[in-house]
Coordinates of C-alpha atoms in Angstrom, one line a residue:
M1025 CA -13.9 5.9 31.1
T1026 CA -11.7 3.4 32.8
I1027 CA -11.6 -0.3 31.9
E1028 CA -10.1 -3.1 33.9
H1029 CA -7.2 -4.7 32.2
E1030 CA -5.2 -8.0 32.6
S1031 CA -1.8 -6.8 31.7
V1032 CA 0.4 -4.2 29.9
P1033 CA 3.2 -5.4 27.6
R1034 CA 6.7 -4.2 27.8
P1035 CA 8.0 -1.7 25.1
G1036 CA 9.3 -3.6 22.0
R1037 CA 7.3 -6.6 22.6
P1038 CA 4.1 -7.7 20.9
G1039 CA 1.2 -6.0 22.5
A1040 CA -1.7 -7.5 24.3
G1041 CA -3.8 -9.6 22.0
S1042 CA -0.8 -9.9 19.7
R1043 CA -1.7 -13.6 18.9
W1044 CA -4.9 -12.2 17.1
L1045 CA -2.8 -9.1 15.7
G1046 CA -0.1 -11.5 14.3
T1047 CA -2.6 -13.5 12.1
E1048 CA -3.0 -13.2 8.5
L1049 CA -4.9 -10.0 8.6
L1050 CA -1.5 -8.1 8.7
D1051 CA 0.6 -7.2 5.7
R1052 CA 3.7 -8.3 7.6
P1053 CA 3.7 -11.3 10.0
N1054 CA 4.4 -11.0 13.8
R1055 CA 7.0 -13.3 15.2
P1056 CA 5.9 -14.4 18.7
T1057 CA 7.5 -17.9 18.5
L1058 CA 10.6 -19.4 16.8
S1059 CA 8.7 -22.0 14.8
R1060 CA 6.6 -19.3 13.4
T1061 CA 9.7 -17.3 12.6
R1062 CA 11.3 -20.0 10.5
S1063 CA 8.1 -20.7 8.7
N1064 CA 7.7 -17.0 7.9
A1065 CA 11.3 -16.9 6.8
Q1066 CA 10.7 -19.8 4.4
L1067 CA 7.7 -18.1 3.0
G1068 CA 9.6 -14.9 2.6
R1069 CA 12.3 -16.8 0.6
W1070 CA 9.6 -18.1 -1.6
N1071 CA 8.1 -14.8 -2.1
R1072 CA 11.4 -13.3 -3.2
R1073 CA 11.7 -16.1 -5.9
G1074 CA 8.1 -15.4 -6.9
L1075 CA 8.9 -11.7 -7.0
G1076 CA 11.8 -12.3 -9.4
L1077 CA 9.6 -14.2 -11.8
R1078 CA 6.8 -11.6 -11.6
A1079 CA 9.4 -8.9 -12.4
A1080 CA 10.6 -10.6 -15.6
L1081 CA 7.7 -9.3 -17.7
P1082 CA 8.0 -5.6 -16.5
A1083 CA 11.8 -5.8 -17.0
G1084 CA 11.2 -7.3 -20.5
L1085 CA 8.9 -4.4 -21.4
L1086 CA 11.3 -1.9 -20.1
V1087 CA 14.0 -3.4 -22.4
V1088 CA 11.7 -3.4 -25.3
D1089 CA 10.9 0.4 -24.8
L1090 CA 14.7 1.2 -24.4
L1091 CA 15.5 -0.7 -27.6
A1092 CA 12.6 1.0 -29.5
V1093 CA 13.8 4.6 -28.5
A1094 CA 17.3 3.7 -29.4
A1095 CA 16.3 2.3 -32.8
G1096 CA 14.3 5.6 -33.5
S1097 CA 17.2 7.6 -32.3
V1098 CA 19.8 5.8 -34.6
C1099 CA 17.5 5.9 -37.6
C1100 CA 16.8 9.7 -37.3
A1101 CA 20.2 10.9 -36.0
V1102 CA 21.3 14.2 -37.2
D1103 CA 24.9 13.7 -36.2
P1104 CA 26.2 10.2 -36.9
S1105 CA 28.9 10.6 -34.3
R1106 CA 26.0 10.9 -31.6
P1107 CA 23.4 8.5 -32.7
F1108 CA 21.7 8.3 -29.2
A1109 CA 21.3 12.1 -28.6
D1110 CA 17.5 11.9 -29.3
A1111 CA 17.1 9.0 -26.9
A1112 CA 18.8 11.0 -24.2
M1113 CA 16.1 13.7 -24.4
V1114 CA 13.2 11.3 -24.9
L1115 CA 13.8 8.6 -22.4
P1116 CA 13.7 10.6 -19.0
V1117 CA 10.1 11.7 -20.1
L1118 CA 8.8 8.6 -21.9
L1119 CA 9.7 5.9 -19.2
P1120 CA 7.9 7.8 -16.3
L1121 CA 4.9 8.4 -18.7
N1122 CA 4.6 4.6 -19.5
L1123 CA 5.1 3.6 -16.0
A1124 CA 2.2 6.0 -14.9
A1125 CA 0.0 4.6 -17.7
G1126 CA 0.5 1.0 -16.4
L1127 CA 2.4 -0.2 -19.4
Y1128 CA 4.8 -2.2 -17.3
R1129 CA 2.2 -4.1 -15.0
T1130 CA 1.2 -7.6 -15.2
R1131 CA -2.0 -8.2 -17.2
M1132 CA -4.4 -11.1 -17.4
T1133 CA -4.6 -11.0 -21.3
P1134 CA -1.7 -8.8 -22.5
S1135 CA -2.2 -7.4 -26.0
A1136 CA 0.2 -5.1 -27.9
L1137 CA -2.6 -3.7 -30.0
D1138 CA -4.6 -2.7 -26.9
E1139 CA -1.7 -0.8 -25.7
L1140 CA -1.0 0.9 -29.1
P1141 CA -3.0 4.1 -28.5
T1142 CA -1.3 4.5 -25.0
L1143 CA 2.2 3.9 -26.6
L1144 CA 1.4 6.5 -29.3
G1145 CA 0.1 9.1 -27.0
R1146 CA 2.9 8.9 -24.6
A1147 CA 5.7 8.8 -27.3
A1148 CA 4.0 12.0 -28.8
V1149 CA 4.1 13.8 -25.4
A1150 CA 7.8 12.7 -24.7
L1151 CA 8.8 14.0 -28.1
A1152 CA 6.9 17.3 -27.7
F1153 CA 8.6 17.8 -24.3
A1154 CA 12.1 17.1 -25.9
V1155 CA 11.6 19.5 -28.7
T1156 CA 10.3 22.3 -26.1
L1157 CA 13.3 21.6 -23.9
A1158 CA 15.7 21.9 -26.8
A1159 CA 14.1 25.1 -27.9
C1160 CA 14.4 26.7 -24.5
L1161 CA 18.1 25.6 -23.8
P1162 CA 20.6 28.2 -24.9
A1163 CA 22.7 27.2 -27.9
S1164 CA 25.8 27.1 -25.7
C1165 CA 24.4 24.4 -23.5
L1166 CA 23.9 21.9 -26.4
P1167 CA 27.5 20.9 -26.8
A1168 CA 27.9 20.4 -23.0
L1169 CA 25.0 18.0 -23.0
R1170 CA 26.3 16.2 -26.1
L1171 CA 23.2 17.2 -28.1
P1172 CA 23.3 18.0 -31.7
A1173 CA 23.0 21.8 -32.6
P1174 CA 20.4 21.4 -35.3
W1175 CA 17.9 19.4 -33.0
P1176 CA 14.7 19.9 -35.0
I1177 CA 12.4 22.6 -33.6
G1178 CA 10.3 23.6 -36.7
G1179 CA 10.3 23.7 -40.5
P1180 CA 9.4 21.1 -43.0
A1181 CA 12.4 18.8 -42.6
G1182 CA 12.2 18.9 -38.9
G1183 CA 8.6 18.1 -38.9
V1184 CA 9.0 15.1 -41.1
R1185 CA 11.9 13.9 -39.0
L1186 CA 10.0 14.0 -35.9
L1187 CA 7.1 12.0 -37.5
V1188 CA 9.6 9.4 -38.7
L1189 CA 11.1 9.3 -35.3
L1190 CA 7.8 8.7 -33.6
G1191 CA 6.8 6.1 -36.3
V1192 CA 10.0 4.1 -35.7
L1193 CA 9.7 4.3 -32.0
V1194 CA 6.1 3.3 -31.8
L1195 CA 6.4 0.6 -34.3
S1196 CA 9.6 -0.9 -32.6
A1197 CA 7.8 -0.9 -29.3
L1198 CA 4.8 -2.7 -30.8
L1199 CA 6.8 -5.3 -32.5
G1200 CA 8.9 -5.9 -29.4
R1201 CA 5.7 -6.2 -27.2
T1202 CA 4.1 -8.6 -29.7
A1203 CA 7.1 -10.9 -29.6
L1204 CA 7.5 -10.6 -25.8
Y1205 CA 3.8 -11.4 -25.3
G1206 CA 4.0 -14.4 -27.7
L1207 CA 6.9 -15.9 -25.7
L1208 CA 4.9 -15.2 -22.5
R1209 CA 1.9 -17.2 -23.9
R1210 CA 4.1 -20.1 -24.9
S1211 CA 5.7 -20.1 -21.5
H1212 CA 2.3 -20.1 -19.8
R1213 CA 1.2 -23.1 -22.0
R1214 CA 4.3 -25.0 -20.9
R1215 CA 4.3 -24.1 -17.3
P1216 CA 1.0 -22.8 -16.0
M1217 CA 1.0 -21.1 -12.6
P1218 CA -1.0 -22.5 -9.7
V1219 CA -4.1 -20.4 -8.8
L1220 CA -6.5 -20.3 -5.9
L1221 CA -10.2 -19.3 -6.4
L1222 CA -11.9 -17.6 -3.5
G1223 CA -15.5 -18.8 -3.7
A1224 CA -16.9 -22.1 -5.0
G1225 CA -20.1 -20.8 -6.2
A1226 CA -21.4 -20.9 -9.8
L1227 CA -19.2 -18.1 -11.0
G1228 CA -16.2 -19.7 -9.3
Q1229 CA -16.8 -23.0 -11.1
R1230 CA -17.3 -21.3 -14.5
I1231 CA -13.9 -19.5 -13.9
A1232 CA -12.2 -22.7 -12.9
A1233 CA -13.6 -24.5 -16.1
A1234 CA -12.4 -21.6 -18.3
L1235 CA -8.8 -21.8 -16.9
R1236 CA -8.7 -25.5 -17.3
E1237 CA -9.8 -25.2 -21.0
R1238 CA -7.8 -22.2 -22.0
A1239 CA -4.2 -22.9 -21.7
E1240 CA -3.2 -19.4 -22.9
Y1241 CA -4.1 -17.9 -19.5
G1242 CA -1.2 -20.0 -18.0
M1243 CA -3.2 -20.6 -14.8
R1244 CA -4.1 -24.0 -13.2
P1245 CA -6.7 -23.9 -10.6
V1246 CA -5.6 -25.9 -7.5
G1247 CA -8.5 -25.3 -5.2
F1248 CA -11.3 -23.4 -3.9
L1249 CA -11.3 -21.4 -0.7
D1250 CA -14.9 -21.2 0.7
P1251 CA -16.0 -21.6 4.3
D1252 CA -19.5 -22.5 3.2
P1253 CA -19.3 -24.0 -0.3
V1254 CA -22.0 -25.4 -2.5
R1255 CA -22.1 -29.1 -3.2
L1256 CA -19.5 -30.0 -5.9
P1257 CA -19.8 -33.0 -8.1
A1258 CA -17.8 -36.0 -7.0
D1259 CA -15.6 -36.1 -10.0
S1260 CA -14.9 -32.2 -9.7
P1261 CA -11.2 -31.5 -10.8
V1262 CA -10.8 -28.6 -8.4
P1263 CA -11.4 -29.5 -4.6
V1264 CA -12.6 -27.3 -1.9
L1265 CA -9.8 -26.8 0.4
G1266 CA -11.5 -25.1 3.2
G1267 CA -11.9 -21.4 4.5
R1268 CA -9.5 -18.6 5.2
A1269 CA -7.6 -20.7 7.7
M1270 CA -6.4 -22.9 4.7
L1271 CA -5.0 -20.0 2.7
V1272 CA -1.4 -20.0 4.2
R1273 CA -1.2 -23.8 3.8
A1274 CA -2.4 -23.8 0.3
V1275 CA 0.0 -21.0 -0.7
R1276 CA 3.0 -22.9 0.8
R1277 CA 1.9 -26.3 -0.6
Y1278 CA 1.1 -25.4 -4.2
G1279 CA 3.4 -22.3 -4.6
V1280 CA 0.5 -20.1 -5.3
R1281 CA 1.3 -16.7 -6.6
R1282 CA -2.1 -15.7 -7.8
V1283 CA -5.6 -15.5 -6.1
L1284 CA -8.9 -15.0 -8.1
V1285 CA -11.7 -13.7 -6.0
T1286 CA -14.9 -15.0 -7.4
A1287 CA -16.6 -15.0 -3.9
E1288 CA -20.4 -14.8 -3.9
S1289 CA -20.2 -14.7 -0.1
T1290 CA -22.6 -13.2 2.3
D1291 CA -19.6 -12.5 4.9
D1292 CA -18.1 -9.5 3.3
Q1293 CA -15.7 -9.1 6.3
E1294 CA -14.4 -12.6 5.8
T1295 CA -13.9 -12.0 2.2
V1296 CA -12.0 -8.8 2.8
A1297 CA -9.9 -10.4 5.6
T1298 CA -8.9 -13.2 3.0
L1299 CA -8.0 -10.7 0.3
R1300 CA -5.8 -8.8 2.8
A1301 CA -4.1 -12.2 3.9
A1302 CA -3.5 -13.1 0.3
V1303 CA -1.8 -9.8 -0.5
R1304 CA 0.2 -10.1 2.7
L1305 CA 1.5 -13.4 1.5
G1306 CA 2.9 -11.9 -1.8
C1307 CA 0.1 -13.1 -4.1
Q1308 CA -1.5 -11.1 -6.9
V1309 CA -5.1 -10.8 -6.1
W1310 CA -7.6 -10.3 -9.0
L1311 CA -11.3 -9.5 -8.5
V1312 CA -13.9 -11.0 -10.9
P1313 CA -17.2 -9.2 -10.1
G1314 CA -20.2 -11.3 -9.8
L1315 CA -22.1 -8.9 -12.2
R1316 CA -20.4 -8.3 -15.6
E1317 CA -21.8 -4.7 -15.5
H1318 CA -19.2 -3.9 -12.8
G1319 CA -16.6 -4.2 -15.4
G1320 CA -17.8 -1.1 -17.2
L1321 CA -17.6 0.7 -14.0
A1322 CA -14.0 -0.3 -13.4
A1323 CA -13.0 0.4 -16.9
G1324 CA -12.4 3.9 -16.1
L1325 CA -9.9 3.2 -13.5
R1326 CA -6.1 3.8 -14.2
G1327 CA -4.8 1.1 -16.4
G1328 CA -8.3 0.0 -17.5
I1329 CA -9.5 -3.5 -16.9
D1330 CA -8.6 -7.0 -18.0
H1331 CA -10.8 -9.9 -18.8
L1332 CA -10.7 -13.6 -18.4
W1333 CA -12.7 -15.4 -21.1
G1334 CA -15.3 -12.5 -21.2
Y1335 CA -15.4 -11.9 -17.4
P1336 CA -14.0 -8.6 -16.2
C1337 CA -10.9 -8.9 -13.9
L1338 CA -9.5 -6.0 -11.8
R1339 CA -6.2 -6.5 -10.1
L1340 CA -6.2 -5.1 -6.5
P1341 CA -3.2 -2.7 -5.8
R1342 CA -0.1 -3.9 -3.9
P1343 CA 0.2 -3.1 -0.1
A1344 CA 1.1 0.6 0.7
M1345 CA 4.5 -0.3 2.0
R1346 CA 5.4 -2.2 -1.1
R1347 CA 4.7 0.6 -3.4
P1348 CA 7.6 2.7 -4.9
G1349 CA 6.3 5.8 -3.2
W1350 CA 6.6 4.5 0.2
A1351 CA 10.4 5.4 0.3
A1352 CA 9.5 9.0 -0.6
K1353 CA 7.1 9.0 2.4
R1354 CA 9.7 7.9 4.6
A1355 CA 12.1 10.5 3.3
L1356 CA 9.4 13.2 3.9
D1357 CA 9.0 11.9 7.4
V1358 CA 12.7 12.3 8.2
L1359 CA 13.0 15.6 6.4
A1360 CA 9.8 17.0 8.1
A1361 CA 10.4 15.6 11.6
G1362 CA 14.1 16.8 11.7
T1363 CA 13.4 20.2 10.3
G1364 CA 10.4 20.6 12.6
L1365 CA 12.3 19.6 15.7
L1366 CA 15.0 22.2 14.8
L1367 CA 12.6 25.1 14.0
L1368 CA 10.3 24.3 16.8
S1369 CA 13.0 24.0 19.5
P1370 CA 12.2 27.4 21.0
V1371 CA 8.4 26.3 21.3
L1372 CA 9.5 23.0 22.7
A1373 CA 11.6 24.7 25.3
V1374 CA 8.8 27.1 26.3
C1375 CA 6.3 24.1 26.6
A1376 CA 8.7 22.0 28.7
L1377 CA 9.3 24.9 31.1
A1378 CA 5.7 25.5 31.5
V1379 CA 4.9 21.9 32.2
R1380 CA 7.8 21.8 34.6
L1381 CA 6.5 24.8 36.5
D1382 CA 3.0 23.4 36.5
T1383 CA 3.3 19.7 37.4
G1384 CA 6.9 19.4 38.7
P1385 CA 9.4 16.9 37.5
G1386 CA 8.7 14.6 34.6
V1387 CA 8.1 16.9 31.6
L1388 CA 7.6 14.1 29.1
F1389 CA 4.9 11.6 29.4
R1390 CA 5.8 8.1 28.1
Q1391 CA 3.1 5.7 27.3
Q1392 CA 3.1 2.4 25.5
R1393 CA 1.2 2.4 22.2
T1394 CA 0.7 -0.3 19.5
G1395 CA 2.3 0.3 16.1
L1396 CA 3.3 -1.5 12.9
D1397 CA 2.5 -5.3 13.1
G1398 CA 1.2 -5.0 16.6
Q1399 CA 4.6 -4.1 18.0
V1400 CA 4.6 -1.9 21.1
F1401 CA 6.7 1.3 21.3
T1402 CA 7.0 4.2 23.7
L1403 CA 5.2 7.3 22.7
L1404 CA 6.3 10.8 23.9
K1405 CA 4.1 13.7 24.7
F1406 CA 4.3 16.7 27.1
R1407 CA 2.6 15.8 30.3
T1408 CA -0.8 17.4 30.7
L1409 CA -2.1 15.4 33.6
R1410 CA -0.3 13.1 36.2
P1411 CA -2.1 9.8 36.4
A1412 CA -2.6 8.2 39.8
N1413 CA -0.7 5.1 38.6
E1414 CA 0.2 2.9 35.5
H1415 CA -3.0 1.2 35.6
E1416 CA -5.0 4.5 35.1
S1417 CA -2.6 5.6 32.5
A1418 CA -3.2 2.3 30.5
T1419 CA -7.0 2.1 30.8
H1420 CA -8.3 5.6 31.2
W1421 CA -9.9 6.3 27.8
N1422 CA -10.1 10.2 27.6
I1423 CA -8.8 13.0 29.8
A1424 CA -10.2 15.8 27.9
Q1425 CA -12.8 16.6 30.6
D1426 CA -10.7 15.5 33.6
E1427 CA -11.0 18.1 36.4
R1428 CA -7.5 17.4 37.6
M1429 CA -6.1 19.0 34.3
S1430 CA -4.6 22.4 35.0
R1431 CA -5.0 25.5 32.7
I1432 CA -1.5 24.8 31.2
G1433 CA -2.5 21.2 30.5
R1434 CA -5.8 22.2 28.8
L1435 CA -4.1 24.9 26.6
L1436 CA -1.3 22.3 25.5
R1437 CA -4.2 19.7 24.6
R1438 CA -6.5 22.2 22.8
S1439 CA -3.5 23.5 20.7
S1440 CA -2.1 20.0 20.3
L1441 CA 1.2 21.3 21.4
D1442 CA 1.5 18.3 23.7
E1443 CA 1.9 16.2 20.5
L1444 CA 5.1 17.9 19.4
P1445 CA 7.6 15.4 21.0
Q1446 CA 6.1 12.7 18.8
L1447 CA 8.2 14.2 16.1
W1448 CA 11.0 12.4 17.8
N1449 CA 9.0 9.1 17.4
V1450 CA 8.7 9.9 13.7
L1451 CA 12.3 10.6 13.3
R1452 CA 13.1 7.3 15.1
G1453 CA 10.8 5.4 12.7
D1454 CA 8.3 4.3 15.5
M1455 CA 5.6 6.5 13.7
T1456 CA 5.0 8.4 10.4
L1457 CA 3.5 11.7 9.7
V1458 CA 0.2 10.3 8.4
G1459 CA -1.3 7.0 9.3
P1460 CA -3.7 5.6 11.8
R1461 CA -3.5 7.0 15.2
P1462 CA -1.7 4.8 17.7
E1463 CA -3.7 3.2 20.6
R1464 CA -2.7 1.6 23.8
P1465 CA -2.2 -2.2 23.7
Y1466 CA -5.2 -2.9 26.0
F1467 CA -7.7 -1.0 24.0
V1468 CA -6.2 -2.6 20.8
M1469 CA -6.9 -5.9 22.3
R1470 CA -10.5 -5.0 23.3
F1471 CA -11.5 -3.2 20.0
S1472 CA -10.0 -6.0 18.0
K1473 CA -12.4 -8.4 19.6
T1474 CA -15.4 -6.3 18.8
D1475 CA -14.3 -5.0 15.3
R1476 CA -12.7 -7.5 13.0
E1477 CA -11.2 -4.6 10.9
Y1478 CA -9.5 -2.9 13.7
A1479 CA -6.3 -4.9 13.7
D1480 CA -5.9 -4.3 10.0
R1481 CA -4.9 -0.7 10.9
H1482 CA -1.6 -2.1 11.9
R1483 CA -0.5 -2.9 8.4
V1484 CA 1.3 0.4 8.2
P1485 CA 3.1 2.6 10.8
V1486 CA 0.9 4.6 13.0
G1487 CA 1.0 8.4 12.4
L1488 CA 0.7 11.8 14.1
T1489 CA -2.6 12.4 12.1
G1490 CA -4.7 10.5 9.7
L1491 CA -7.8 10.4 7.6
A1492 CA -10.0 9.4 10.4
Q1493 CA -8.8 12.5 12.4
V1494 CA -9.2 15.0 9.7
N1495 CA -12.8 13.8 9.3
G1496 CA -13.7 14.5 12.9
L1497 CA -13.2 11.0 14.4
R1498 CA -11.2 12.0 17.6
G1499 CA -12.0 11.5 21.2
D1500 CA -15.3 9.7 22.1
T1501 CA -16.3 8.8 18.5
S1502 CA -17.1 5.5 16.8
I1503 CA -14.3 3.0 16.9
E1504 CA -15.8 1.2 13.9
D1505 CA -15.9 4.4 11.8
R1506 CA -12.3 5.1 12.7
A1507 CA -11.2 1.5 11.6
R1508 CA -13.1 2.0 8.4
F1509 CA -11.4 5.3 7.6
D1510 CA -8.0 4.0 8.6
N1511 CA -8.3 1.0 6.3
R1512 CA -9.6 3.2 3.5
Y1513 CA -6.5 5.5 3.9
I1514 CA -4.2 2.3 3.8
E1515 CA -5.7 0.6 0.7
S1516 CA -5.9 4.0 -1.3
W1517 CA -2.6 5.3 0.0
S1518 CA -0.7 7.8 -2.2
L1519 CA 1.8 10.4 -1.5
W1520 CA -0.6 13.2 -2.5
Q1521 CA -3.2 11.8 -0.1
D1522 CA -0.7 12.3 2.7
V1523 CA 0.0 16.0 1.5
K1524 CA -3.8 16.6 1.6
I1525 CA -4.2 15.2 4.9
L1526 CA -1.4 17.3 6.4
L1527 CA -3.1 20.4 4.9
R1528 CA -6.4 19.6 6.4
T1529 CA -4.6 18.9 9.8
A1530 CA -2.9 22.3 9.7
A1531 CA -6.3 23.9 8.9
L1532 CA -8.0 22.1 11.9
M1533 CA -5.3 23.2 14.3
L1534 CA -6.5 26.8 13.7
R1535 CA -9.8 25.8 15.4
P1536 CA -8.9 23.2 18.0
D1537 CA -11.4 21.3 20.0
G1538 CA -9.1 19.8 22.6
S1539 CA -10.1 16.2 21.9

């Protein structure tokens, strides 16, 4: 399939249709003009200030847990000269467990008693690990680690000491969190944060009324976002600001750091686009389901579910690139790509020689592809077919069945060996191992016009393989299905999901189809 195109952008510049790609649908803004660069820079500075305020509560909770472990260690110290020996064994296990349990995240209605079972369970596991580690370590290692030799492993005295240590630790953490949450509620009453409500229907109005009447939530509704709102009373204290186009202006004007989604909208894609735009702007996004029964379904999710005056609230996760594990993903990319290029260098040399003998000079095929934030980069592949001109290269959809392809070219495509030079793109940072597959700028422009979710794929770097590809969406398959799978991957991203996709890709390479 060949489609006429208007232009092909240069490498490193925003791709065709970048005006559309640089809208609020992306996690990170594009920068096509100087004025937009300045406004985005100002918004970025505000987001960093907001981030500092939002980090105050998790930091306070971390300090509370550190002090609680220190208090337990001092009260139950075996050797007075080393009062923090127990803490050195417990903290490396307890803090990651608490982090995984969501004990350091922002909550709509924080309560120390609600967290007590989780605190108790994690503390018991951390103590059990510490006891097991001390039992497994040789006695000669304890002085080097500055641990007391009689660290309790068994016996009546050791068991009582462990129970006392557990009790002091949990009680201290409970009291510290109670005090911290009390300070937080008083701060909320004095300085409520501005909040936007997505949806001006009956549910949205009830939520707005609850926030105005209940100061302990610390939220002041400044307006509704709704492209098709119901008629509000003339004296309504919360105005309708407009549709999604007003989101950025409202965030800047009122200093909004939280968005409550109460939309009873018939346009699901418009709602999803607004949510992604709010997340990109650094806002916390909370979903208030229209049916309260949905709260029971969400209660089984990690960290449970909060409530706002009896209405279930579920916080949407942060963008993939802002999660702590993303740095590990990049480290994995660099390690795997560098190791792959080194170990596969003989294979690369053989492929390059075969292409040189088959098609002549020009072993590497360079093609412009659209990557993160709609930016264009040069993708590398082994040449399997020499196109007639750049126009054909930019607009020819699929060459899998092209009769001009030689046997060498078909072999490289069927085995995916022609993709190996893209490891260099991964090492450079143009791509990642797992992510949405990169497409040419012209097709990005065309697909973005017909599928409103397509441009959302560029919220993360493009990849060698992805969730859509391992589900068979390659070659002449549905673009809408690909975009849906890619966005599902982005919004549910985890490092383990990347590992699973890489394993499934390796399995698929054993039965290649050449698409």
